[in-house]
Amino acid sequence: MFAKIWHNFKQIDYKFHLVCAFLMRLMVIQYGRYHDENFSVPFTDIDYKVFTDAARHILNYTSPYERHTYRYTPLVSILLTPNILLHDCFGKLLFSFVDIIVALLIRSIVKNTLKEYECYKQKQDYKYLKSENKLKLTHPEEKQTGKRQGGGRHRKKHKNVDVRKTELEITADLSMLLWLYNPMTIAIATRGNCDSVAGMIVLITLYFLQCKHQPFHAGIFHGIAIHVRLYPLMYSLALFMHLSKFSYYSADYRRQKIKKERKVSETEEKVTTKNEQHHSNESKVHKRNKHSKKSHKQNKTNENRIVKAEVTTVENSSESKNNQITAYQDNKKERKTIFKKEYLLYVIPNFDQIKLILGTIISLIILTGIFYLLYGYEFLYESYIYHLVRKDTRHNFSLYFYLQYLTAGIKNIGIWQKLLTILPQIILLVIFSIRYGLNKLALNFAILTLTIVMVSYNTVLTSQYFVWILAVLPLCLWQIKMSKKMVFALTVIWCTAQIAWLLPAYLLEFHGHNTFLYIWAQSVSFFCANMAILGRFIKNFMPIRDENKV
Amino acid sequence: MLIKSVLPFLTLLLSISIYPILCNNNTEEETSCINLKFSISQNVENEGFHREINWLIESLDLDNEDWSNLNNSLCKVSLQLHLPSGIFVSPDQISELIRQGQISAYIDGHVNVETPAHESEGHTVYVYIASNNLEKVVVQLPIHLRYQRAVISGGFGKVNLPRPSLLVYCPQVGPQICGEFPKLHAPCDVSGNHCVWQNVTYQALFDEVQLFVPIGDLDDYPLVSIVTLLLGCAGSIYILSLLSTAPL
């Protein structure tokens, strides 16, 4: 019964969902108006009032920064001037519309990465597969469905009602729905929070980078994203690394790998079997496959050591011959912290990377320059510097809040405290950027892990920061293989940790109980929950899905 | 010659004819001065960091004549409240309330709503009261408490909420209030232009209150610093260890 409903649900056209989700948001906005009139605790976000007031300043030809606590780009207040000219719900409508665009972006990015991934599985040359038609023919699942229905694509064109979606489309649509029907995203847009706008620009960057392969455009949007909200700055290294020629699972890498496989000699075979442990489906060439896998399971650590030794010896012999292999092996070495001079080559930008950097710098400088001329230093301080030096000692979800509060009055805090606060997150950010950035199929996952690290290690953490995660989470959920039980458990843990934090915080803020220590304890558990979830994601992340394995 | 002899006479005549008018005027003013007597009771609602002060202002012994005089006059009444660094009034909340027509107030001084008490300065709020219903009026003012510097053994910090001053301003022309009061310069209205107000005495039907704010406990510092910092490192080490075994 439920399976059937679920099956039918999956077949619904995505446009229907878009309209439906938009109508849902309209209804919530209408409810918000009713709520604000009748209840003392307002439905509308405080920031929404800030935007509206700033827009009022814009209309009076004064600086939006005259509004206290306006800490955003002037673009937001300019966009929201219709709030005063037309109706004060305009901004909420705009943010709801942004939600719909985000959903479309999620859909196309997921579709694209899925295709790329299928390409990779097909072991085909990238250029050959680039043309869509050929890709469709080689797509195994699409082939099946095509056979079953006589070409799903063609039917759609004839507006047949009984069109079935392919697996690929279903995955893409489900990822989109996760964003569209998420109560949190609905609440955020309809309460008038602008963070989904930043999410949208980040997604546009990813879209241009992955789907359009236009690094310059991606750079332009990356610059805008940094301008709107400072946090996408942290993605820069991952984006840069994504364009690296040294990345594995890339087109060149595949080509080289196929060549390599043909040339494999007896001595090198073991190394390639090691590769296959991660993507065994494409390694039919090697017959020792199974054997090595078994031994790997039996004695992991032992083999790790052996393989590492083998890798280095092989690497030495074929160093000049094949750069790609080094690129692949880089990760192993990086983990083992063996530094090699070749790694410095990674930093030298190639043509695409230069385009990306140029685009970013151009848009960032233009936007900053214009607004600096208009509003002066106040703009620089409020929209950039403030976010860097922000030190809010009031209670929040952050692990570091109570420590910061306790040391707020003390002048001579050791540098070690600052160092220990910043260092763990910097290390994680850099390693994630390099490791997953270099993986051609894992850019979305890189962005997700970076965001989670950034949010959970932030010294100020409020619930609006969770939007950052929500916007990029649907992009790579299909790459994280988890059982339904696990997904459910993680969701429950995360929500419980959050609610458990809210109780002492409520008692402190509205009833004046001294619950600082309890809030801190809950912040600690919330941090642990975040780390546990991140850990599960990493453990279960599979850039190369192997149906036989699962 | 003629003029010289007539002039003193004329001036005498003039002064005689004017004198009664002047005199009359003076006596009229004295009798028609408004005899203002106020009593104020105060009540602070809510607990925690967000409170609301309610003042009930009542006029005592205000007879009909005074009443009509007051209504005809352009006199203004306001409450002046000096807030210490531990308390603040949110300028944005106030301007929102002004837009909604729920309050008429002016904040003198810069308010940073995010800083803790020891990094902040006090400021002054003026709440203007419409003079047409002075018989009995309730004034509400939302205030917020600031975080205070953490201390050893924690507990609660005290913030004294000072008594408000009642200011009255009457324009030069028109009836004045009776009695002499200390004068001070203060903003006339929401726009912030200055006028000379009189600080009127009133009968306070309340005691000065102390507000309590929860304070962080410095005794927790060793525990909190060690656990927090170690956990931050442990988290990243845990993730790194997972990375080293996770498939690429």
CSV table of C-alpha atoms in Angstrom, one decimal, chain A residues 149-476:
chain,number,residue,atom,x,y,z
A,149,GLN,CA,8.9,2.0,-22.5
A,150,GLY,CA,10.4,2.6,-25.8
A,151,GLY,CA,12.4,5.7,-24.9
A,152,GLY,CA,11.2,7.6,-21.9
A,153,ARG,CA,12.6,10.9,-23.2
A,154,HIS,CA,10.7,10.7,-26.5
A,155,ARG,CA,7.5,10.0,-24.8
A,156,LYS,CA,7.8,13.0,-22.6
A,157,LYS,CA,8.1,15.1,-25.7
A,158,HIS,CA,4.8,13.8,-26.9
A,159,LYS,CA,3.2,14.7,-23.6
A,160,ASN,CA,2.3,11.3,-22.7
A,161,VAL,CA,0.8,11.2,-19.2
A,162,ASP,CA,2.1,7.8,-18.3
A,163,VAL,CA,5.7,8.9,-18.6
A,164,ARG,CA,8.0,7.1,-16.2
A,165,LYS,CA,11.0,8.8,-14.8
A,166,THR,CA,14.4,7.2,-14.8
A,167,GLU,CA,16.3,6.2,-11.7
A,168,LEU,CA,18.5,9.2,-12.3
A,169,GLU,CA,15.7,11.6,-12.4
A,170,ILE,CA,14.0,10.1,-9.4
A,171,THR,CA,17.2,10.6,-7.4
A,172,ALA,CA,17.5,14.1,-8.6
A,173,ASP,CA,13.9,14.9,-7.8
A,174,LEU,CA,14.1,13.3,-4.3
A,175,SER,CA,17.1,15.5,-3.5
A,176,MET,CA,15.1,18.5,-4.6
A,177,LEU,CA,12.1,17.5,-2.5
A,178,LEU,CA,14.3,17.3,0.5
A,179,TRP,CA,14.9,21.0,0.2
A,180,LEU,CA,11.4,22.0,-1.0
A,181,TYR,CA,9.4,20.2,1.7
A,182,ASN,CA,11.8,20.7,4.6
A,183,PRO,CA,9.9,22.4,7.3
A,184,MET,CA,13.1,24.3,8.3
A,185,THR,CA,13.6,25.8,4.9
A,186,ILE,CA,10.0,26.7,4.6
A,187,ALA,CA,10.1,28.4,8.0
A,188,ILE,CA,13.3,30.3,7.2
A,189,ALA,CA,12.1,31.7,3.9
A,190,THR,CA,8.7,32.7,5.2
A,191,ARG,CA,10.0,34.2,8.4
A,192,GLY,CA,12.1,36.4,6.1
A,193,ASN,CA,15.7,35.2,6.6
A,194,CYS,CA,18.0,36.0,3.8
A,195,ASP,CA,20.4,33.1,4.2
A,196,SER,CA,18.8,31.1,1.4
A,197,VAL,CA,20.0,33.8,-1.0
A,198,ALA,CA,23.6,33.1,-0.1
A,199,GLY,CA,22.8,29.4,-0.4
A,200,MET,CA,21.5,30.0,-3.9
A,201,ILE,CA,24.6,31.9,-5.0
A,202,VAL,CA,26.8,29.1,-3.7
A,203,LEU,CA,24.7,26.6,-5.7
A,204,ILE,CA,25.0,28.8,-8.8
A,205,THR,CA,28.8,28.7,-8.4
A,206,LEU,CA,28.7,24.9,-8.2
A,207,TYR,CA,26.3,24.8,-11.1
A,208,PHE,CA,28.6,26.8,-13.4
A,209,LEU,CA,31.7,24.8,-12.2
A,210,GLN,CA,30.2,21.3,-12.6
A,211,CYS,CA,27.4,21.5,-15.1
A,212,LYS,CA,28.6,24.2,-17.4
A,213,HIS,CA,32.4,23.9,-16.9
A,214,GLN,CA,32.7,27.7,-17.0
A,215,PRO,CA,35.2,28.5,-14.3
A,216,PHE,CA,35.2,32.2,-15.0
A,217,HIS,CA,31.4,32.5,-14.5
A,218,ALA,CA,31.7,30.3,-11.4
A,219,GLY,CA,34.4,32.7,-10.1
A,220,ILE,CA,32.1,35.7,-10.7
A,221,PHE,CA,29.3,34.1,-8.6
A,222,HIS,CA,31.8,32.9,-6.0
A,223,GLY,CA,32.8,36.5,-5.6
A,224,ILE,CA,29.2,37.6,-5.2
A,225,ALA,CA,28.6,34.8,-2.7
A,226,ILE,CA,31.6,36.0,-0.6
A,227,HIS,CA,30.3,39.5,-0.9
A,228,VAL,CA,26.8,38.6,0.3
A,229,ARG,CA,27.9,36.3,3.1
A,230,LEU,CA,31.5,35.9,4.1
A,231,TYR,CA,31.4,32.2,4.7
A,232,PRO,CA,31.7,30.9,1.1
A,233,LEU,CA,35.3,32.2,1.3
A,234,MET,CA,36.0,28.9,3.0
A,235,TYR,CA,35.0,27.0,-0.1
A,236,SER,CA,37.6,28.7,-2.3
A,237,LEU,CA,40.3,26.1,-1.8
A,238,ALA,CA,37.9,23.2,-2.6
A,239,LEU,CA,36.8,24.9,-5.8
A,240,PHE,CA,40.4,25.6,-6.7
A,241,MET,CA,41.4,22.1,-6.1
A,242,HIS,CA,38.4,20.8,-8.1
A,243,LEU,CA,39.9,22.3,-11.2
A,244,SER,CA,43.3,20.8,-10.6
A,245,LYS,CA,44.7,18.7,-13.3
A,246,PHE,CA,46.0,16.4,-10.7
A,247,SER,CA,42.5,15.4,-9.5
A,248,TYR,CA,41.5,11.8,-9.6
A,249,TYR,CA,38.4,10.4,-11.2
A,250,SER,CA,38.7,13.2,-13.7
A,251,ALA,CA,38.5,12.7,-17.5
A,252,ASP,CA,42.3,12.6,-17.9
A,253,TYR,CA,42.6,10.4,-14.9
A,254,ARG,CA,40.2,8.0,-16.5
A,255,ARG,CA,41.9,8.0,-19.8
A,256,GLN,CA,45.3,7.5,-18.2
A,257,LYS,CA,43.9,4.8,-16.0
A,258,ILE,CA,42.6,2.8,-19.0
A,259,LYS,CA,45.9,3.2,-20.7
A,260,LYS,CA,47.7,2.2,-17.6
A,261,GLU,CA,45.5,-0.8,-17.1
A,262,ARG,CA,46.5,-2.1,-20.5
A,263,LYS,CA,50.1,-1.7,-19.7
A,264,VAL,CA,50.0,-3.1,-16.3
A,265,SER,CA,52.9,-5.3,-15.5
A,266,GLU,CA,53.0,-8.0,-12.9
A,267,THR,CA,54.7,-5.9,-10.4
A,268,GLU,CA,52.3,-3.1,-10.7
A,269,GLU,CA,49.3,-5.2,-10.5
A,270,LYS,CA,49.0,-5.2,-6.8
A,271,VAL,CA,48.9,-1.4,-6.7
A,272,THR,CA,46.0,-1.3,-9.1
A,273,THR,CA,44.1,-3.9,-7.2
A,274,LYS,CA,44.4,-1.6,-4.2
A,275,ASN,CA,42.7,1.0,-6.3
A,276,GLU,CA,40.0,-1.5,-7.1
A,277,GLN,CA,39.1,-1.9,-3.6
A,278,HIS,CA,37.3,1.4,-4.0
A,279,HIS,CA,35.9,0.9,-7.4
A,280,SER,CA,36.0,-2.8,-8.2
A,281,ASN,CA,33.3,-2.7,-10.8
A,282,GLU,CA,35.6,-1.2,-13.4
A,283,SER,CA,38.5,-3.5,-12.8
A,284,LYS,CA,37.5,-6.6,-14.6
A,285,VAL,CA,40.9,-6.6,-16.2
A,286,HIS,CA,42.4,-7.9,-13.0
A,287,LYS,CA,41.8,-11.3,-11.8
A,288,ARG,CA,43.5,-11.1,-8.6
A,289,ASN,CA,40.9,-8.7,-7.5
A,290,LYS,CA,39.0,-10.9,-5.1
A,291,HIS,CA,41.9,-12.4,-3.6
A,292,SER,CA,43.4,-9.1,-2.6
A,293,LYS,CA,40.1,-7.8,-1.3
A,294,LYS,CA,39.7,-10.8,1.0
A,295,SER,CA,43.2,-10.4,2.4
A,296,HIS,CA,42.5,-6.8,2.9
A,297,LYS,CA,39.5,-7.5,5.0
A,298,GLN,CA,41.4,-10.1,7.0
A,299,ASN,CA,44.3,-7.9,7.9
A,300,LYS,CA,43.7,-4.3,7.2
A,301,THR,CA,46.5,-2.6,9.0
A,302,ASN,CA,49.0,-5.1,7.9
A,303,GLU,CA,48.2,-4.7,4.3
A,304,ASN,CA,48.0,-1.0,4.6
A,305,ARG,CA,51.6,-1.0,5.6
A,306,ILE,CA,52.5,-3.4,2.8
A,307,VAL,CA,50.6,-1.5,0.1
A,308,LYS,CA,52.1,1.8,1.3
A,309,ALA,CA,55.5,0.4,0.8
A,310,GLU,CA,54.5,-1.0,-2.6
A,311,VAL,CA,53.0,2.2,-3.6
A,312,THR,CA,56.1,4.2,-2.9
A,313,THR,CA,58.3,1.8,-4.7
A,314,VAL,CA,56.1,1.7,-7.8
A,315,GLU,CA,55.7,5.4,-7.6
A,316,ASN,CA,59.4,5.9,-7.7
A,317,SER,CA,59.7,3.8,-10.8
A,318,SER,CA,56.9,5.3,-12.7
A,319,GLU,CA,57.1,8.8,-11.4
A,320,SER,CA,58.0,10.6,-14.6
A,321,LYS,CA,55.7,8.4,-16.6
A,322,ASN,CA,52.5,9.1,-15.0
A,323,ASN,CA,51.4,12.1,-13.0
A,324,GLN,CA,47.9,10.8,-12.4
A,325,ILE,CA,49.0,8.0,-10.3
A,326,THR,CA,50.9,10.4,-8.0
A,327,ALA,CA,47.8,12.4,-7.8
A,328,TYR,CA,45.8,9.5,-6.7
A,329,GLN,CA,48.4,8.4,-4.2
A,330,ASP,CA,48.7,11.9,-2.9
A,331,ASN,CA,45.8,11.2,-0.5
A,332,LYS,CA,47.4,8.3,1.0
A,333,LYS,CA,50.5,10.2,1.6
A,334,GLU,CA,48.8,13.2,2.8
A,335,ARG,CA,47.2,11.1,5.5
A,336,LYS,CA,50.5,9.7,6.4
A,337,THR,CA,51.9,13.2,6.4
A,338,ILE,CA,54.7,12.4,4.0
A,339,PHE,CA,55.5,15.6,2.2
A,340,LYS,CA,56.7,15.4,-1.4
A,341,LYS,CA,58.0,18.2,-3.5
A,342,GLU,CA,55.5,17.4,-6.3
A,343,TYR,CA,52.7,18.6,-4.1
A,344,LEU,CA,53.9,22.1,-4.6
A,345,LEU,CA,52.9,21.7,-8.2
A,346,TYR,CA,49.3,21.5,-7.1
A,347,VAL,CA,49.4,25.0,-5.9
A,348,ILE,CA,50.6,26.4,-9.3
A,349,PRO,CA,47.3,27.3,-10.9
A,350,ASN,CA,46.4,26.0,-14.3
A,351,PHE,CA,44.4,28.0,-16.9
A,352,ASP,CA,41.0,27.1,-15.5
A,353,GLN,CA,42.0,27.9,-12.0
A,354,ILE,CA,43.3,31.3,-13.1
A,355,LYS,CA,40.0,32.0,-14.6
A,356,LEU,CA,38.2,31.0,-11.4
A,357,ILE,CA,40.5,33.3,-9.4
A,358,LEU,CA,40.1,36.1,-11.8
A,359,GLY,CA,36.3,35.9,-11.8
A,360,THR,CA,36.2,35.9,-8.0
A,361,ILE,CA,38.5,38.8,-7.6
A,362,ILE,CA,36.8,40.9,-10.3
A,363,SER,CA,33.3,40.5,-8.9
A,364,LEU,CA,34.5,40.9,-5.3
A,365,ILE,CA,36.5,44.0,-6.1
A,366,ILE,CA,33.7,45.6,-8.2
A,367,LEU,CA,31.0,45.0,-5.6
A,368,THR,CA,33.2,46.1,-2.7
A,369,GLY,CA,34.5,49.1,-4.5
A,370,ILE,CA,31.0,50.4,-5.5
A,371,PHE,CA,29.6,50.0,-2.0
A,372,TYR,CA,32.8,51.4,-0.4
A,373,LEU,CA,32.4,54.5,-2.5
A,374,LEU,CA,28.8,54.8,-1.5
A,375,TYR,CA,28.9,54.0,2.2
A,376,GLY,CA,32.5,54.2,3.2
A,377,TYR,CA,34.3,52.4,6.0
A,378,GLU,CA,31.1,51.6,7.8
A,379,PHE,CA,30.2,49.2,4.9
A,380,LEU,CA,33.5,47.5,5.1
A,381,TYR,CA,33.3,47.1,8.9
A,382,GLU,CA,29.7,45.9,9.1
A,383,SER,CA,29.6,43.5,6.2
A,384,TYR,CA,33.1,42.0,6.3
A,385,ILE,CA,35.3,42.9,9.3
A,386,TYR,CA,32.5,42.4,11.9
A,387,HIS,CA,31.9,38.8,10.8
A,388,LEU,CA,35.6,38.1,11.2
A,389,VAL,CA,36.0,39.6,14.6
A,390,ARG,CA,32.6,38.8,15.9
A,391,LYS,CA,32.7,38.0,19.5
A,392,ASP,CA,29.2,37.6,20.9
A,393,THR,CA,29.3,36.3,24.4
A,394,ARG,CA,25.6,35.8,24.7
A,395,HIS,CA,24.4,32.3,24.8
A,396,ASN,CA,24.3,30.4,21.6
A,397,PHE,CA,24.7,26.8,20.2
A,398,SER,CA,28.5,27.1,19.9
A,399,LEU,CA,30.8,24.8,21.8
A,400,TYR,CA,32.9,27.8,22.6
A,401,PHE,CA,30.3,30.2,23.9
A,402,TYR,CA,30.7,29.7,27.6
A,403,LEU,CA,34.5,29.7,27.4
A,404,GLN,CA,34.3,33.0,25.5
A,405,TYR,CA,31.9,34.4,28.1
A,406,LEU,CA,34.0,33.4,31.0
A,407,THR,CA,37.1,34.8,29.5
A,408,ALA,CA,35.4,38.0,28.2
A,409,GLY,CA,36.5,40.0,31.2
A,410,ILE,CA,40.0,38.5,31.6
A,411,LYS,CA,42.6,40.4,29.7
A,412,ASN,CA,45.6,38.1,29.8
A,413,ILE,CA,44.3,35.0,28.1
A,414,GLY,CA,47.1,32.9,26.7
A,415,ILE,CA,47.5,32.7,23.0
A,416,TRP,CA,47.1,28.9,23.3
A,417,GLN,CA,43.4,29.3,23.9
A,418,LYS,CA,42.9,31.2,20.7
A,419,LEU,CA,45.1,28.8,18.9
A,420,LEU,CA,43.3,25.7,20.2
A,421,THR,CA,40.0,27.3,19.2
A,422,ILE,CA,41.0,28.0,15.6
A,423,LEU,CA,43.5,25.3,14.8
A,424,PRO,CA,41.3,22.2,14.8
A,425,GLN,CA,38.9,23.7,12.4
A,426,ILE,CA,41.5,25.2,10.1
A,427,ILE,CA,43.2,21.8,9.8
A,428,LEU,CA,39.9,20.1,9.0
A,429,LEU,CA,38.9,22.7,6.5
A,430,VAL,CA,42.3,22.4,4.6
A,431,ILE,CA,42.3,18.7,4.6
A,432,PHE,CA,38.7,18.4,3.5
A,433,SER,CA,39.3,21.0,0.8
A,434,ILE,CA,42.3,19.1,-0.6
A,435,ARG,CA,41.0,15.6,-0.2
A,436,TYR,CA,37.5,15.9,-1.5
A,437,GLY,CA,38.3,18.9,-3.7
A,438,LEU,CA,40.8,16.8,-5.7
A,439,ASN,CA,38.1,14.1,-6.1
A,440,LYS,CA,36.3,15.1,-9.3
A,441,LEU,CA,33.1,13.4,-8.1
A,442,ALA,CA,33.1,14.7,-4.6
A,443,LEU,CA,33.1,18.5,-4.9
A,444,ASN,CA,29.5,18.6,-3.5
A,445,PHE,CA,30.6,16.4,-0.6
A,446,ALA,CA,33.6,18.6,0.0
A,447,ILE,CA,31.3,21.6,0.2
A,448,LEU,CA,29.0,19.8,2.6
A,449,THR,CA,31.8,18.7,4.9
A,450,LEU,CA,33.4,22.1,4.9
A,451,THR,CA,30.0,23.6,5.8
A,452,ILE,CA,29.4,21.2,8.7
A,453,VAL,CA,32.9,21.8,10.1
A,454,MET,CA,32.6,25.5,9.7
A,455,VAL,CA,29.2,25.6,11.4
A,456,SER,CA,30.0,23.3,14.3
A,457,TYR,CA,33.3,24.9,15.1
A,458,ASN,CA,32.0,28.4,14.8
A,459,THR,CA,32.4,30.6,17.9
A,460,VAL,CA,29.0,32.0,17.4
A,461,LEU,CA,26.3,29.6,16.3
A,462,THR,CA,22.6,30.4,15.9
A,463,SER,CA,20.0,28.3,14.1
A,464,GLN,CA,20.2,30.5,11.0
A,465,TYR,CA,23.6,28.9,10.2
A,466,PHE,CA,21.9,25.5,9.7
A,467,VAL,CA,20.5,26.9,6.4
A,468,TRP,CA,24.0,26.8,5.1
A,469,ILE,CA,24.1,23.0,5.6
A,470,LEU,CA,20.6,22.5,4.4
A,471,ALA,CA,21.3,24.1,1.1
A,472,VAL,CA,24.2,21.8,0.2
A,473,LEU,CA,23.0,18.6,2.0
A,474,PRO,CA,20.7,17.4,-0.8
A,475,LEU,CA,23.5,17.7,-3.4
A,476,CYS,CA,25.4,14.7,-2.2
